[in-house]
Amino acid sequence: MPKGHVMGVPGTASALAGVLSDEGLHRIERDADLPRTEVGDDVAVGEYVAARLGREVVDRLVEPLLGGVYAGDAYRISMRSAVPQLYQAAKTHDSLTAAVRGIQERAAAAQQTGPVFMGIQGGVGQLPLAVAESAHARGAEILTGTPVTELRRSGTSGWRVVAGDRVLDADGVIVAVPAPAAAELLRPEAPGAATELAAVEYASMALVTLAYRRADIELPEGSGFLVPPVDGRTIKASTFASQKWGWIAEENPDVVVLRTSVGRYGETAILDRDDTGLVDVSRHDLREATGLDAQPLATRVTRWTDGLPQYPVGHHARVARVREHVAKLPGLAVCGAAYDGVGIPATIASAYAAVERLTGDPVPSASGGAGE
């Protein structure tokens, strides 16, 4: 992805020279001469960007980026919820490219020069283990394989939680599960919130990990590539994991690890294939894109069924209504990817806000670059 953009939206046409057609570049240059486009209370990212810069920018840049983050459709995804900094800038600028340049200038002024990607040594699988160890050290009890089946008020401000064959009494409860599960738990005490949460849609996806002998392959530079849906491929992206995360290459210098992702909102047929089928289609698309034709040493398919909540236009209003209903019940809060962002920093910030609601004490805010 070229530099000089915000979620695929360029600040200048020159930033995309060699990426878009001449017609697409000329269409971007017209942005400065167009009358202002009002974004109102919310607008779909694809709809707004296409109106300002043309569909080629959406189809070849914005769509693959948003498809990677949300597994959704850029022409449905809310700009206010998914790209809030761009939404706010669009409200105060006549030109979209000027709005993007304003965001870039503020980031430069704030010296936001950290890495584009931030990870954890050993992979993000280390994160829940570290959280569990920290919680255990503080005296917390963690129950695994024990789904909560009932959540009811107890007394004037307490809660009763039924988990497996145990009944737990609590002064406060944070519901940090996907929207459908949250809807079922909240329905007895917060039916309004439950109705809103039950309407949140989800997309499924699968990650295909492939390991190769380093001597057998030669990859392009960079951390990977995105695939626009208009290209007609099955995979939507590939990450050159060994080049993106140094610790992977350090652990086994003779092996190169790649990953592809498959699945967008509304795409179900491809995910019905078995693991072998997903590996085969990933290898085919990788061969078409990079020439890679070696036999992998090992493969693994990881499926995230209904793993990514969708943020359609008006999502922010739905979240506000959920929290309004929940706020009427003392000792109750909600958090997670269904509310304010699907990335790790966003979900951590959501958890901090939930804790602050229950305790009334400010907690540190989560910040950082794009995590994985």
CSV table of C-alpha atoms in Angstrom, one decimal:
chain,number,residue,atom,x,y,z
A,1,MET,CA,0.0,0.0,0.0
A,2,PRO,CA,1.5,3.4,-1.0
A,3,LYS,CA,2.3,5.9,1.7
A,4,GLY,CA,0.4,9.2,2.0
A,5,HIS,CA,-3.1,7.7,2.7
A,6,VAL,CA,-5.6,7.2,5.5
A,7,MET,CA,-7.2,3.7,5.3
A,8,GLY,CA,-6.5,3.7,1.5
A,9,VAL,CA,-7.7,7.3,0.9
A,10,PRO,CA,-4.9,9.4,-0.6
A,11,GLY,CA,-3.9,12.9,0.2
A,12,THR,CA,-2.7,13.5,-3.3
A,13,ALA,CA,-3.0,11.9,-6.7
A,14,SER,CA,0.7,11.6,-7.0
A,15,ALA,CA,0.8,9.2,-4.0
A,16,LEU,CA,-0.9,6.6,-6.2
A,17,ALA,CA,1.1,7.1,-9.4
A,18,GLY,CA,1.7,3.7,-10.9
A,19,VAL,CA,-1.1,2.1,-8.7
A,20,LEU,CA,-4.2,3.6,-10.4
A,21,SER,CA,-5.0,4.2,-14.0
A,22,ASP,CA,-4.4,7.6,-15.6
A,23,GLU,CA,-8.2,8.1,-15.5
A,24,GLY,CA,-8.3,7.2,-11.8
A,25,LEU,CA,-5.5,9.7,-11.0
A,26,HIS,CA,-7.3,12.5,-12.9
A,27,ARG,CA,-10.5,11.7,-11.0
A,28,ILE,CA,-8.6,12.2,-7.7
A,29,GLU,CA,-7.4,15.6,-8.9
A,30,ARG,CA,-11.0,16.7,-9.5
A,31,ASP,CA,-11.7,16.4,-5.8
A,32,ALA,CA,-10.4,20.0,-5.0
A,33,ASP,CA,-12.9,21.5,-7.5
A,34,LEU,CA,-16.0,19.6,-6.4
A,35,PRO,CA,-18.6,21.2,-4.1
A,36,ARG,CA,-18.5,20.0,-0.5
A,37,THR,CA,-20.1,16.6,0.2
A,38,GLU,CA,-22.1,16.6,3.5
A,39,VAL,CA,-21.5,13.5,5.5
A,40,GLY,CA,-24.4,14.1,7.9
A,41,ASP,CA,-24.8,11.9,10.9
A,42,ASP,CA,-23.0,9.0,9.2
A,43,VAL,CA,-22.1,7.8,5.7
A,44,ALA,CA,-20.7,4.6,4.1
A,45,VAL,CA,-17.0,4.9,3.5
A,46,GLY,CA,-17.2,3.6,0.0
A,47,GLU,CA,-20.1,5.8,-0.9
A,48,TYR,CA,-18.4,9.0,0.3
A,49,VAL,CA,-14.9,8.2,-1.1
A,50,ALA,CA,-16.4,7.2,-4.5
A,51,ALA,CA,-18.3,10.5,-4.7
A,52,ARG,CA,-15.2,12.5,-4.0
A,53,LEU,CA,-12.4,10.5,-5.7
A,54,GLY,CA,-14.1,7.9,-7.9
A,55,ARG,CA,-14.8,4.2,-7.6
A,56,GLU,CA,-11.3,3.0,-8.6
A,57,VAL,CA,-9.9,4.4,-5.3
A,58,VAL,CA,-12.5,2.5,-3.4
A,59,ASP,CA,-12.4,-0.7,-5.3
A,60,ARG,CA,-8.6,-1.0,-5.5
A,61,LEU,CA,-7.5,0.6,-2.2
A,62,VAL,CA,-10.2,1.3,0.4
A,63,GLU,CA,-12.1,-2.0,-0.2
A,64,PRO,CA,-9.1,-4.3,0.3
A,65,LEU,CA,-8.0,-2.5,3.4
A,66,LEU,CA,-11.4,-2.4,5.1
A,67,GLY,CA,-12.0,-6.0,3.9
A,68,GLY,CA,-8.9,-7.0,5.7
A,69,VAL,CA,-9.9,-5.3,9.0
A,70,TYR,CA,-13.6,-5.9,9.0
A,71,ALA,CA,-14.1,-8.6,6.4
A,72,GLY,CA,-16.9,-6.3,5.2
A,73,ASP,CA,-18.1,-4.2,2.2
A,74,ALA,CA,-16.7,-0.7,1.9
A,75,TYR,CA,-20.0,0.5,0.4
A,76,ARG,CA,-21.8,-0.6,3.7
A,77,ILE,CA,-19.2,0.1,6.3
A,78,SER,CA,-19.8,3.2,8.5
A,79,MET,CA,-17.2,5.9,8.1
A,80,ARG,CA,-18.1,7.3,11.5
A,81,SER,CA,-17.5,4.0,13.3
A,82,ALA,CA,-14.8,2.4,11.2
A,83,VAL,CA,-12.7,5.5,10.3
A,84,PRO,CA,-13.7,8.1,12.8
A,85,GLN,CA,-10.7,10.4,12.2
A,86,LEU,CA,-11.6,10.6,8.5
A,87,TYR,CA,-15.3,11.3,9.4
A,88,GLN,CA,-14.4,14.2,11.7
A,89,ALA,CA,-12.0,15.6,9.1
A,90,ALA,CA,-14.6,15.3,6.3
A,91,LYS,CA,-17.0,17.4,8.4
A,92,THR,CA,-14.6,20.4,8.5
A,93,HIS,CA,-13.0,20.2,5.0
A,94,ASP,CA,-14.5,20.9,1.6
A,95,SER,CA,-12.1,18.5,-0.1
A,96,LEU,CA,-11.5,14.9,1.0
A,97,THR,CA,-7.8,15.0,-0.1
A,98,ALA,CA,-7.4,18.1,2.0
A,99,ALA,CA,-9.0,16.3,5.0
A,100,VAL,CA,-6.5,13.4,4.6
A,101,ARG,CA,-3.6,15.8,4.4
A,102,GLY,CA,-4.9,17.5,7.6
A,103,ILE,CA,-4.9,14.2,9.4
A,104,GLN,CA,-1.3,13.5,8.2
A,105,GLU,CA,-0.1,16.9,9.3
A,106,ARG,CA,-1.6,16.5,12.8
A,107,ALA,CA,0.0,13.1,13.1
A,108,ALA,CA,3.4,14.5,12.1
A,109,ALA,CA,3.0,17.4,14.5
A,110,ALA,CA,2.2,14.9,17.3
A,111,GLN,CA,5.4,13.1,16.3
A,112,GLN,CA,3.4,9.9,15.7
A,113,THR,CA,6.4,8.1,14.0
A,114,GLY,CA,6.1,4.7,15.6
A,115,PRO,CA,6.1,1.5,13.5
A,116,VAL,CA,3.3,0.9,11.1
A,117,PHE,CA,2.7,-2.5,12.7
A,118,MET,CA,3.1,-3.4,16.4
A,119,GLY,CA,3.2,-7.0,17.6
A,120,ILE,CA,4.2,-9.1,20.6
A,121,GLN,CA,7.4,-11.2,20.7
A,122,GLY,CA,6.2,-14.8,20.2
A,123,GLY,CA,2.8,-13.7,18.8
A,124,VAL,CA,-0.4,-12.3,20.2
A,125,GLY,CA,-1.2,-15.7,21.7
A,126,GLN,CA,1.1,-14.5,24.5
A,127,LEU,CA,-1.3,-11.8,25.4
A,128,PRO,CA,-4.2,-13.8,27.0
A,129,LEU,CA,-1.6,-15.9,28.8
A,130,ALA,CA,0.0,-12.8,30.3
A,131,VAL,CA,-3.4,-11.4,31.2
A,132,ALA,CA,-4.4,-14.7,32.9
A,133,GLU,CA,-1.1,-14.8,34.9
A,134,SER,CA,-1.5,-11.2,36.0
A,135,ALA,CA,-5.1,-11.8,37.1
A,136,HIS,CA,-4.2,-15.0,38.9
A,137,ALA,CA,-1.4,-13.1,40.8
A,138,ARG,CA,-4.0,-10.6,41.9
A,139,GLY,CA,-6.2,-13.3,43.3
A,140,ALA,CA,-8.7,-13.7,40.5
A,141,GLU,CA,-10.3,-17.0,39.7
A,142,ILE,CA,-10.5,-18.0,36.0
A,143,LEU,CA,-13.0,-20.6,34.9
A,144,THR,CA,-12.4,-22.2,31.5
A,145,GLY,CA,-14.9,-24.4,29.6
A,146,THR,CA,-17.6,-23.0,31.8
A,147,PRO,CA,-20.1,-20.9,29.8
A,148,VAL,CA,-22.3,-18.4,31.6
A,149,THR,CA,-25.9,-19.4,31.0
A,150,GLU,CA,-27.7,-16.8,33.1
A,151,LEU,CA,-27.2,-13.3,34.4
A,152,ARG,CA,-29.8,-11.8,36.7
A,153,ARG,CA,-30.0,-8.9,39.2
A,154,SER,CA,-29.7,-9.8,42.9
A,155,GLY,CA,-31.0,-7.3,45.4
A,156,THR,CA,-30.8,-3.6,44.6
A,157,SER,CA,-27.3,-3.5,43.0
A,158,GLY,CA,-25.8,-7.0,42.9
A,159,TRP,CA,-25.8,-9.7,40.3
A,160,ARG,CA,-26.1,-13.4,40.2
A,161,VAL,CA,-24.1,-15.3,37.5
A,162,VAL,CA,-24.8,-18.9,36.7
A,163,ALA,CA,-21.7,-20.5,35.2
A,164,GLY,CA,-21.9,-24.3,34.7
A,165,ASP,CA,-22.9,-25.8,38.0
A,166,ARG,CA,-21.8,-22.8,40.0
A,167,VAL,CA,-23.8,-19.7,41.0
A,168,LEU,CA,-21.6,-16.6,41.6
A,169,ASP,CA,-22.6,-13.4,43.4
A,170,ALA,CA,-21.0,-10.2,42.2
A,171,ASP,CA,-21.2,-6.5,42.8
A,172,GLY,CA,-20.3,-5.8,39.2
A,173,VAL,CA,-20.4,-7.7,35.9
A,174,ILE,CA,-18.7,-6.8,32.6
A,175,VAL,CA,-20.2,-8.6,29.6
A,176,ALA,CA,-17.3,-9.1,27.2
A,177,VAL,CA,-18.7,-11.6,24.7
A,178,PRO,CA,-19.9,-11.4,21.0
A,179,ALA,CA,-23.1,-9.5,20.4
A,180,PRO,CA,-25.4,-12.5,20.0
A,181,ALA,CA,-24.2,-14.1,23.2
A,182,ALA,CA,-24.5,-10.8,25.0
A,183,ALA,CA,-28.0,-10.4,23.7
A,184,GLU,CA,-29.1,-13.7,25.3
A,185,LEU,CA,-27.5,-12.9,28.6
A,186,LEU,CA,-28.9,-9.4,28.8
A,187,ARG,CA,-32.4,-10.2,27.6
A,188,PRO,CA,-34.0,-10.8,31.0
A,189,GLU,CA,-32.7,-7.6,32.6
A,190,ALA,CA,-32.0,-5.3,29.7
A,191,PRO,CA,-34.3,-6.3,26.8
A,192,GLY,CA,-33.8,-3.1,24.9
A,193,ALA,CA,-30.0,-3.7,24.8
A,194,ALA,CA,-30.6,-7.3,23.9
A,195,THR,CA,-32.7,-6.3,20.9
A,196,GLU,CA,-30.1,-4.0,19.6
A,197,LEU,CA,-27.2,-6.5,20.1
A,198,ALA,CA,-29.2,-9.3,18.4
A,199,ALA,CA,-29.3,-7.1,15.2
A,200,VAL,CA,-25.5,-6.9,14.9
A,201,GLU,CA,-24.3,-8.9,12.0
A,202,TYR,CA,-21.0,-10.9,11.8
A,203,ALA,CA,-18.7,-12.0,9.0
A,204,SER,CA,-16.7,-15.2,9.0
A,205,MET,CA,-13.1,-15.7,7.7
A,206,ALA,CA,-10.3,-18.2,7.7
A,207,LEU,CA,-6.5,-17.8,8.0
A,208,VAL,CA,-4.3,-20.2,6.1
A,209,THR,CA,-0.7,-20.5,7.4
A,210,LEU,CA,1.9,-22.1,5.1
A,211,ALA,CA,5.5,-22.9,6.0
A,212,TYR,CA,8.2,-23.3,3.3
A,213,ARG,CA,11.9,-24.1,3.2
A,214,ARG,CA,13.7,-20.7,2.8
A,215,ALA,CA,15.9,-22.3,0.1
A,216,ASP,CA,12.8,-23.1,-2.0
A,217,ILE,CA,11.2,-19.7,-2.3
A,218,GLU,CA,12.0,-16.1,-3.0
A,219,LEU,CA,9.4,-13.5,-2.0
A,220,PRO,CA,9.0,-9.9,-3.0
A,221,GLU,CA,10.1,-7.3,-0.4
A,222,GLY,CA,7.6,-6.0,2.1
A,223,SER,CA,5.2,-7.5,4.6
A,224,GLY,CA,2.7,-8.9,2.1
A,225,PHE,CA,-0.1,-7.7,-0.2
A,226,LEU,CA,-3.8,-7.0,-0.4
A,227,VAL,CA,-6.1,-8.3,-3.1
A,228,PRO,CA,-9.0,-6.1,-4.3
A,229,PRO,CA,-12.2,-8.1,-4.8
A,230,VAL,CA,-12.4,-6.7,-8.3
A,231,ASP,CA,-9.4,-8.9,-9.2
A,232,GLY,CA,-11.6,-12.0,-8.9
A,233,ARG,CA,-9.2,-13.9,-6.6
A,234,THR,CA,-10.3,-16.0,-3.6
A,235,ILE,CA,-7.8,-14.8,-1.0
A,236,LYS,CA,-8.2,-11.2,0.1
A,237,ALA,CA,-4.6,-10.8,1.5
A,238,SER,CA,-1.3,-12.4,2.2
A,239,THR,CA,1.0,-11.7,5.0
A,240,PHE,CA,4.7,-12.5,4.7
A,241,ALA,CA,4.9,-13.3,8.4
A,242,SER,CA,8.6,-14.1,8.5
A,243,GLN,CA,9.3,-10.6,6.9
A,244,LYS,CA,6.7,-8.8,8.9
A,245,TRP,CA,7.6,-10.1,12.4
A,246,GLY,CA,11.3,-10.5,13.0
A,247,TRP,CA,10.9,-13.0,15.9
A,248,ILE,CA,9.4,-15.6,13.5
A,249,ALA,CA,12.5,-15.5,11.3
A,250,GLU,CA,14.8,-15.5,14.3
A,251,GLU,CA,13.2,-18.6,15.8
A,252,ASN,CA,13.8,-20.7,12.6
A,253,PRO,CA,16.0,-18.9,10.0
A,254,ASP,CA,15.6,-21.9,7.5
A,255,VAL,CA,11.8,-21.6,7.3
A,256,VAL,CA,9.6,-18.9,5.8
A,257,VAL,CA,6.0,-18.5,7.1
A,258,LEU,CA,3.2,-17.0,5.0
A,259,ARG,CA,-0.4,-16.5,5.7
A,260,THR,CA,-3.4,-15.8,3.6
A,261,SER,CA,-6.9,-14.7,4.6
A,262,VAL,CA,-10.2,-15.8,3.0
A,263,GLY,CA,-13.7,-14.7,3.6
A,264,ARG,CA,-15.7,-11.5,3.5
A,265,TYR,CA,-19.2,-10.5,4.6
A,266,GLY,CA,-21.8,-12.5,2.6
A,267,GLU,CA,-19.2,-15.0,1.3
A,268,THR,CA,-20.1,-18.4,2.7
A,269,ALA,CA,-19.5,-20.8,-0.1
A,270,ILE,CA,-15.7,-20.5,0.0
A,271,LEU,CA,-15.6,-21.1,3.7
A,272,ASP,CA,-17.6,-24.3,3.3
A,273,ARG,CA,-14.6,-25.9,1.7
A,274,ASP,CA,-12.5,-28.3,3.8
A,275,ASP,CA,-9.0,-27.3,5.0
A,276,THR,CA,-7.4,-29.0,2.0
A,277,GLY,CA,-9.5,-26.9,-0.4
A,278,LEU,CA,-8.6,-23.7,1.4
A,279,VAL,CA,-4.9,-24.5,1.2
A,280,ASP,CA,-5.2,-25.4,-2.5
A,281,VAL,CA,-6.9,-22.1,-3.4
A,282,SER,CA,-4.4,-20.1,-1.3
A,283,ARG,CA,-1.5,-21.8,-3.1
A,284,HIS,CA,-3.1,-21.1,-6.4
A,285,ASP,CA,-3.6,-17.4,-5.7
A,286,LEU,CA,-0.1,-17.1,-4.2
A,287,ARG,CA,1.4,-18.6,-7.4
A,288,GLU,CA,-0.6,-16.2,-9.6
A,289,ALA,CA,0.5,-13.2,-7.5
A,290,THR,CA,4.2,-14.1,-6.7
A,291,GLY,CA,5.2,-17.1,-8.8
A,292,LEU,CA,5.5,-19.2,-5.6
A,293,ASP,CA,5.1,-22.8,-6.6
A,294,ALA,CA,7.0,-24.7,-3.9
A,295,GLN,CA,5.5,-27.4,-1.8
A,296,PRO,CA,4.9,-26.2,1.8
A,297,LEU,CA,6.5,-28.0,4.7
A,298,ALA,CA,3.3,-27.6,6.8
A,299,THR,CA,0.0,-25.9,6.6
A,300,ARG,CA,-2.7,-24.9,9.1
A,301,VAL,CA,-6.2,-23.5,8.6
A,302,THR,CA,-7.7,-21.4,11.4
A,303,ARG,CA,-11.4,-20.6,11.1
A,304,TRP,CA,-13.1,-17.6,12.7
A,305,THR,CA,-16.7,-18.4,12.3
A,306,ASP,CA,-18.8,-15.2,13.0
A,307,GLY,CA,-15.6,-13.6,14.2
A,308,LEU,CA,-15.9,-10.1,12.9
A,309,PRO,CA,-18.8,-7.7,13.8
A,310,GLN,CA,-20.0,-5.5,11.0
A,311,TYR,CA,-20.2,-1.7,11.4
A,312,PRO,CA,-22.9,-0.6,8.9
A,313,VAL,CA,-24.0,3.0,8.6
A,314,GLY,CA,-25.6,4.0,11.9
A,315,HIS,CA,-23.6,1.6,14.0
A,316,HIS,CA,-22.5,4.3,16.4
A,317,ALA,CA,-26.2,5.1,17.2
A,318,ARG,CA,-26.9,1.4,17.9
A,319,VAL,CA,-23.9,1.3,20.3
A,320,ALA,CA,-25.2,4.4,22.0
A,321,ARG,CA,-28.6,2.9,22.5
A,322,VAL,CA,-27.1,-0.3,23.9
A,323,ARG,CA,-25.0,1.7,26.4
A,324,GLU,CA,-28.0,3.8,27.3
A,325,HIS,CA,-30.0,0.7,28.3
A,326,VAL,CA,-27.1,-0.8,30.2
A,327,ALA,CA,-26.4,2.4,32.1
A,328,LYS,CA,-29.8,2.1,33.8
A,329,LEU,CA,-28.5,-1.0,35.6
A,330,PRO,CA,-26.0,-0.5,38.4
A,331,GLY,CA,-23.0,-2.7,38.4
A,332,LEU,CA,-23.2,-3.7,34.7
A,333,ALA,CA,-21.1,-2.8,31.7
A,334,VAL,CA,-20.4,-4.1,28.2
A,335,CYS,CA,-17.2,-4.2,26.1
A,336,GLY,CA,-15.7,-5.9,23.1
A,337,ALA,CA,-15.2,-5.7,19.4
A,338,ALA,CA,-18.9,-5.1,18.7
A,339,TYR,CA,-18.8,-1.6,20.0
A,340,ASP,CA,-15.9,0.8,19.2
A,341,GLY,CA,-13.4,-1.1,17.0
A,342,VAL,CA,-12.2,-4.6,16.2
A,343,GLY,CA,-8.5,-4.2,16.6
A,344,ILE,CA,-6.6,-5.2,19.8
A,345,PRO,CA,-6.0,-1.5,20.9
A,346,ALA,CA,-9.6,-0.7,20.4
A,347,THR,CA,-10.9,-3.7,22.4
A,348,ILE,CA,-8.5,-3.0,25.2
A,349,ALA,CA,-9.7,0.6,25.4
A,350,SER,CA,-13.3,-0.7,25.4
A,351,ALA,CA,-12.4,-2.9,28.4
A,352,TYR,CA,-10.8,0.0,30.2
A,353,ALA,CA,-13.9,2.1,29.7
A,354,ALA,CA,-16.1,-0.7,31.1
A,355,VAL,CA,-13.9,-1.0,34.2
A,356,GLU,CA,-14.1,2.8,34.7
A,357,ARG,CA,-17.9,2.7,34.5
A,358,LEU,CA,-18.1,0.1,37.3
A,359,THR,CA,-15.4,1.5,39.6
A,360,GLY,CA,-15.7,5.2,38.8
A,361,ASP,CA,-11.9,5.4,38.8
A,362,PRO,CA,-10.0,6.5,35.7
A,363,VAL,CA,-7.8,3.8,34.1
A,364,PRO,CA,-5.0,4.0,31.6
A,365,SER,CA,-6.0,4.4,28.0
A,366,ALA,CA,-4.9,1.9,25.3
A,367,SER,CA,-2.9,3.4,22.4
A,368,GLY,CA,-0.6,2.3,19.7
A,369,GLY,CA,-0.4,1.3,16.0
A,370,ALA,CA,-2.2,-1.4,14.2
A,371,GLY,CA,-1.9,-4.6,16.1
A,372,GLU,CA,-2.2,-8.2,14.9
